[in-house]
mmCIF file of C-alpha atoms in Angstrom:
data_model
loop_
_atom_site.group_PDB
_atom_site.id
_atom_site.type_symbol
_atom_site.label_atom_id
_atom_site.label_comp_id
_atom_site.label_asym_id
_atom_site.label_seq_id
_atom_site.Cartn_x
_atom_site.Cartn_y
_atom_site.Cartn_z
ATOM 1 C CA ASN N 1260 -6.394 -13.250 -18.472
ATOM 2 C CA VAL N 1261 -5.498 -9.642 -19.099
ATOM 3 C CA TRP N 1262 -2.583 -7.290 -19.642
ATOM 4 C CA ILE N 1263 -2.475 -4.621 -16.948
ATOM 5 C CA LYS N 1264 -0.748 -1.394 -17.947
ATOM 6 C CA ASN N 1265 0.561 0.674 -15.064
ATOM 7 C CA PRO N 1266 -0.358 4.364 -14.998
ATOM 8 C CA ASP N 1267 3.329 5.267 -15.235
ATOM 9 C CA GLY N 1268 3.105 3.985 -18.827
ATOM 10 C CA LYS N 1269 6.438 2.208 -18.447
ATOM 11 C CA SER N 1270 5.420 -1.306 -17.580
ATOM 12 C CA SER N 1271 2.663 -3.811 -17.893
ATOM 13 C CA VAL N 1272 2.014 -7.289 -16.618
ATOM 14 C CA PHE N 1273 0.034 -10.284 -17.779
ATOM 15 C CA ALA N 1274 -2.293 -11.378 -14.996
ATOM 16 C CA GLN N 1275 -4.093 -14.651 -14.677
ATOM 17 C CA GLY N 1276 -7.842 -14.135 -14.443
ATOM 18 C CA TYR N 1277 -8.481 -15.834 -11.121
ATOM 19 C CA GLU N 1278 -10.728 -14.535 -8.390
ATOM 20 C CA TYR N 1279 -9.903 -15.170 -4.754
ATOM 21 C CA SER N 1280 -12.023 -15.293 -1.645
ATOM 22 C CA ARG N 1281 -11.056 -13.267 1.415
ATOM 23 C CA GLY N 1282 -9.950 -16.479 3.135
ATOM 24 C CA ALA N 1283 -7.102 -16.778 0.627
ATOM 25 C CA ILE N 1284 -6.026 -13.177 1.217
ATOM 26 C CA THR N 1285 -3.460 -12.982 4.007
ATOM 27 C CA ASP N 1286 -1.027 -10.355 5.257
ATOM 28 C CA GLY N 1287 1.310 -9.440 2.415
ATOM 29 C CA SER N 1288 -1.122 -10.498 -0.321
ATOM 30 C CA LEU N 1289 -1.274 -8.335 -3.425
ATOM 31 C CA ILE N 1290 -4.780 -7.602 -4.680
ATOM 32 C CA ARG N 1291 -6.323 -5.764 -7.604
ATOM 33 C CA ALA N 1292 -10.027 -5.331 -8.247
ATOM 34 C CA LYS N 1293 -11.384 -6.581 -11.538
ATOM 35 C CA GLY N 1294 -11.379 -3.684 -14.016
ATOM 36 C CA ASP N 1295 -9.013 -1.525 -11.931
ATOM 37 C CA TYR N 1296 -5.286 -0.947 -12.412
ATOM 38 C CA LYS N 1297 -4.469 -0.200 -8.752
ATOM 39 C CA VAL N 1298 -2.520 -2.867 -6.897
ATOM 40 C CA TYR N 1299 -2.704 -2.995 -3.105
ATOM 41 C CA ILE N 1300 -0.816 -4.855 -0.418
ATOM 42 C CA VAL N 1301 -2.950 -6.177 2.435
ATOM 43 C CA LYS N 1302 -2.258 -6.206 6.176
ATOM 44 C CA GLY N 1303 -5.020 -7.242 8.544
ATOM 45 C CA SER N 1304 -8.111 -5.232 7.668
ATOM 46 C CA TYR N 1305 -6.092 -2.591 5.762
ATOM 47 C CA LYS N 1306 -4.845 -2.193 2.211
ATOM 48 C CA ARG N 1307 -2.117 0.137 0.927
ATOM 49 C CA HIS N 1308 -1.915 1.240 -2.706
ATOM 50 C CA ILE N 1309 1.452 0.534 -4.296
ATOM 51 C CA LEU N 1310 1.926 3.910 -5.947
ATOM 52 C CA ASP N 1311 4.725 3.040 -8.354
ATOM 53 C CA SER N 1312 5.766 -0.159 -10.098
ATOM 54 C CA ARG N 1313 9.375 0.449 -8.993
ATOM 55 C CA ILE N 1314 8.338 -0.427 -5.422
ATOM 56 C CA PHE N 1315 8.312 -4.073 -6.533
ATOM 57 C CA ASP N 1316 12.073 -3.801 -7.142
ATOM 58 C CA PHE N 1317 12.668 -2.972 -3.460
ATOM 59 C CA TYR N 1318 11.332 -6.313 -2.244
ATOM 60 C CA GLY N 1319 12.374 -9.775 -3.368
ATOM 61 C CA HIS N 1320 9.051 -11.296 -2.333
ATOM 62 C CA LEU N 1321 6.787 -8.955 -4.336
ATOM 63 C CA ASN N 1322 5.970 -10.434 -7.707
ATOM 64 C CA TRP N 1323 3.559 -9.222 -10.382
ATOM 65 C CA ALA N 1324 2.490 -12.810 -11.010
ATOM 66 C CA ASN N 1325 1.192 -13.045 -7.422
ATOM 67 C CA ILE N 1326 -1.443 -10.326 -7.792
ATOM 68 C CA MET N 1327 -4.854 -11.706 -6.883
ATOM 69 C CA GLU N 1328 -7.798 -10.410 -8.867
ATOM 70 C CA VAL N 1329 -10.734 -9.785 -6.523
ATOM 71 C CA THR N 1330 -14.165 -8.247 -6.851
ATOM 72 C CA PRO N 1331 -14.469 -4.507 -6.145
ATOM 73 C CA GLU N 1332 -16.516 -5.443 -3.080
ATOM 74 C CA GLU N 1333 -13.709 -7.637 -1.734
ATOM 75 C CA ARG N 1334 -11.178 -4.856 -2.334
ATOM 76 C CA ASP N 1335 -13.439 -2.373 -0.549
ATOM 77 C CA PHE N 1336 -13.725 -4.697 2.462
ATOM 78 C CA TYR N 1337 -10.218 -3.487 3.375
ATOM 79 C CA LYS N 1338 -9.781 0.027 4.751
ATOM 80 C CA ASP N 1339 -7.368 2.330 2.950
ATOM 81 C CA SER N 1340 -4.093 3.163 4.643
ATOM 82 C CA ALA N 1341 -1.325 5.505 3.572
ATOM 83 C CA TRP N 1342 0.754 5.124 6.760
ATOM 84 C CA VAL N 1343 4.220 3.619 6.652
ATOM 85 C CA ARG N 1344 7.119 3.225 9.032
ATOM 86 C CA ALA N 1345 10.541 1.954 8.045
ATOM 87 C CA ASP N 1346 11.728 -1.075 9.971
ATOM 88 C CA GLY N 1347 13.783 0.201 12.909
ATOM 89 C CA ASP N 1348 12.521 3.789 12.567
ATOM 90 C CA LYS N 1349 9.995 5.241 15.008
ATOM 91 C CA LYS N 1350 8.717 7.885 12.574
ATOM 92 C CA VAL N 1351 5.381 7.173 10.911
ATOM 93 C CA TYR N 1352 4.745 8.835 7.557
ATOM 94 C CA GLU N 1353 1.624 9.393 5.523
ATOM 95 C CA VAL N 1354 2.336 8.793 1.832
ATOM 96 C CA ASN N 1355 0.241 10.764 -0.649
ATOM 97 C CA ASN N 1356 -0.664 9.852 -4.217
ATOM 98 C CA ASP N 1357 1.913 12.373 -5.476
ATOM 99 C CA LYS N 1358 4.607 10.145 -3.891
ATOM 100 C CA THR N 1359 5.399 12.538 -1.058
ATOM 101 C CA LYS N 1360 5.833 11.360 2.512
ATOM 102 C CA HIS N 1361 4.727 13.480 5.442
ATOM 103 C CA TRP N 1362 5.995 12.766 8.946
ATOM 104 C CA LEU N 1363 3.115 12.468 11.405
ATOM 105 C CA ASN N 1364 4.714 14.667 14.044
ATOM 106 C CA MET N 1365 2.377 13.805 16.911
ATOM 107 C CA THR N 1366 2.206 11.702 20.030
ATOM 108 C CA ALA N 1367 0.790 8.188 20.016
ATOM 109 C CA GLU N 1368 -2.335 9.526 21.725
ATOM 110 C CA GLU N 1369 -2.762 12.288 19.113
ATOM 111 C CA PHE N 1370 -2.312 9.697 16.362
ATOM 112 C CA TYR N 1371 -5.145 7.636 17.840
ATOM 113 C CA VAL N 1372 -7.444 10.595 18.632
ATOM 114 C CA SER N 1373 -7.027 11.865 15.058
ATOM 115 C CA GLY N 1374 -8.808 8.740 13.809
ATOM 116 C CA ARG N 1375 -5.725 6.845 12.714
ATOM 117 C CA SER N 1376 -5.040 3.256 13.743
ATOM 118 C CA TRP N 1377 -1.728 1.599 14.558
ATOM 119 C CA ASP N 1378 -3.062 -1.517 12.839
ATOM 120 C CA GLY N 1379 -2.981 0.432 9.566
ATOM 121 C CA VAL N 1380 0.734 1.273 9.746
ATOM 122 C CA PHE N 1381 2.680 -0.770 7.189
ATOM 123 C CA ILE N 1382 6.338 -1.595 7.867
ATOM 124 C CA VAL N 1383 8.467 -0.822 4.806
ATOM 125 C CA ASN N 1384 12.177 -1.047 4.117
ATOM 126 C CA ASN N 1385 14.482 1.983 4.058
ATOM 127 C CA GLN N 1386 14.670 1.916 0.275
ATOM 128 C CA GLU N 1387 10.923 2.393 -0.080
ATOM 129 C CA ARG N 1388 10.785 5.042 2.651
ATOM 130 C CA ASP N 1389 13.578 6.983 0.964
ATOM 131 C CA PHE N 1390 11.951 6.620 -2.475
ATOM 132 C CA TYR N 1391 9.225 9.118 -1.533
ATOM 133 C CA ARG N 1392 9.948 12.850 -1.597
ATOM 134 C CA THR N 1393 9.715 14.558 1.783
ATOM 135 C CA GLY N 1394 6.798 16.921 2.236
ATOM 136 C CA ALA N 1395 5.626 19.062 5.126
ATOM 137 C CA SER N 1396 5.107 17.363 8.473
ATOM 138 C CA VAL N 1397 1.590 16.714 9.726
ATOM 139 C CA VAL N 1398 0.903 17.995 13.236
ATOM 140 C CA TYR N 1399 -2.108 17.369 15.447
ATOM 141 C CA LYS N 1400 -4.287 20.418 16.089
#
């Protein structure tokens, strides 16, 4: 068992010291590697870093007590994704660690050719999408 202090310095959580196997990790699971503060949400073979503890407030189903502690190797099994799309919105954004969102202003083919995968796009609610500051659009070149 351990207290996890978020990098924002404003909140912390007491986490049970359980380790989970990949079979227990399903879409929507929250994971954190042992010894790391970063919390991720999982979808398929992708994980997305939850950049700010306030994101939990935007979703009734996200709960600090549900974070699964995994090995670093289990965390690294999942590919990183920073791509989000709000439910009902066609625009896909890339969210950077500085909490800026950048519209991926490209065709579906350009998205794919650029090495991105539709499987890595996480559906978020409008509140989370609007939480991020808007940065410059990303265009395919």
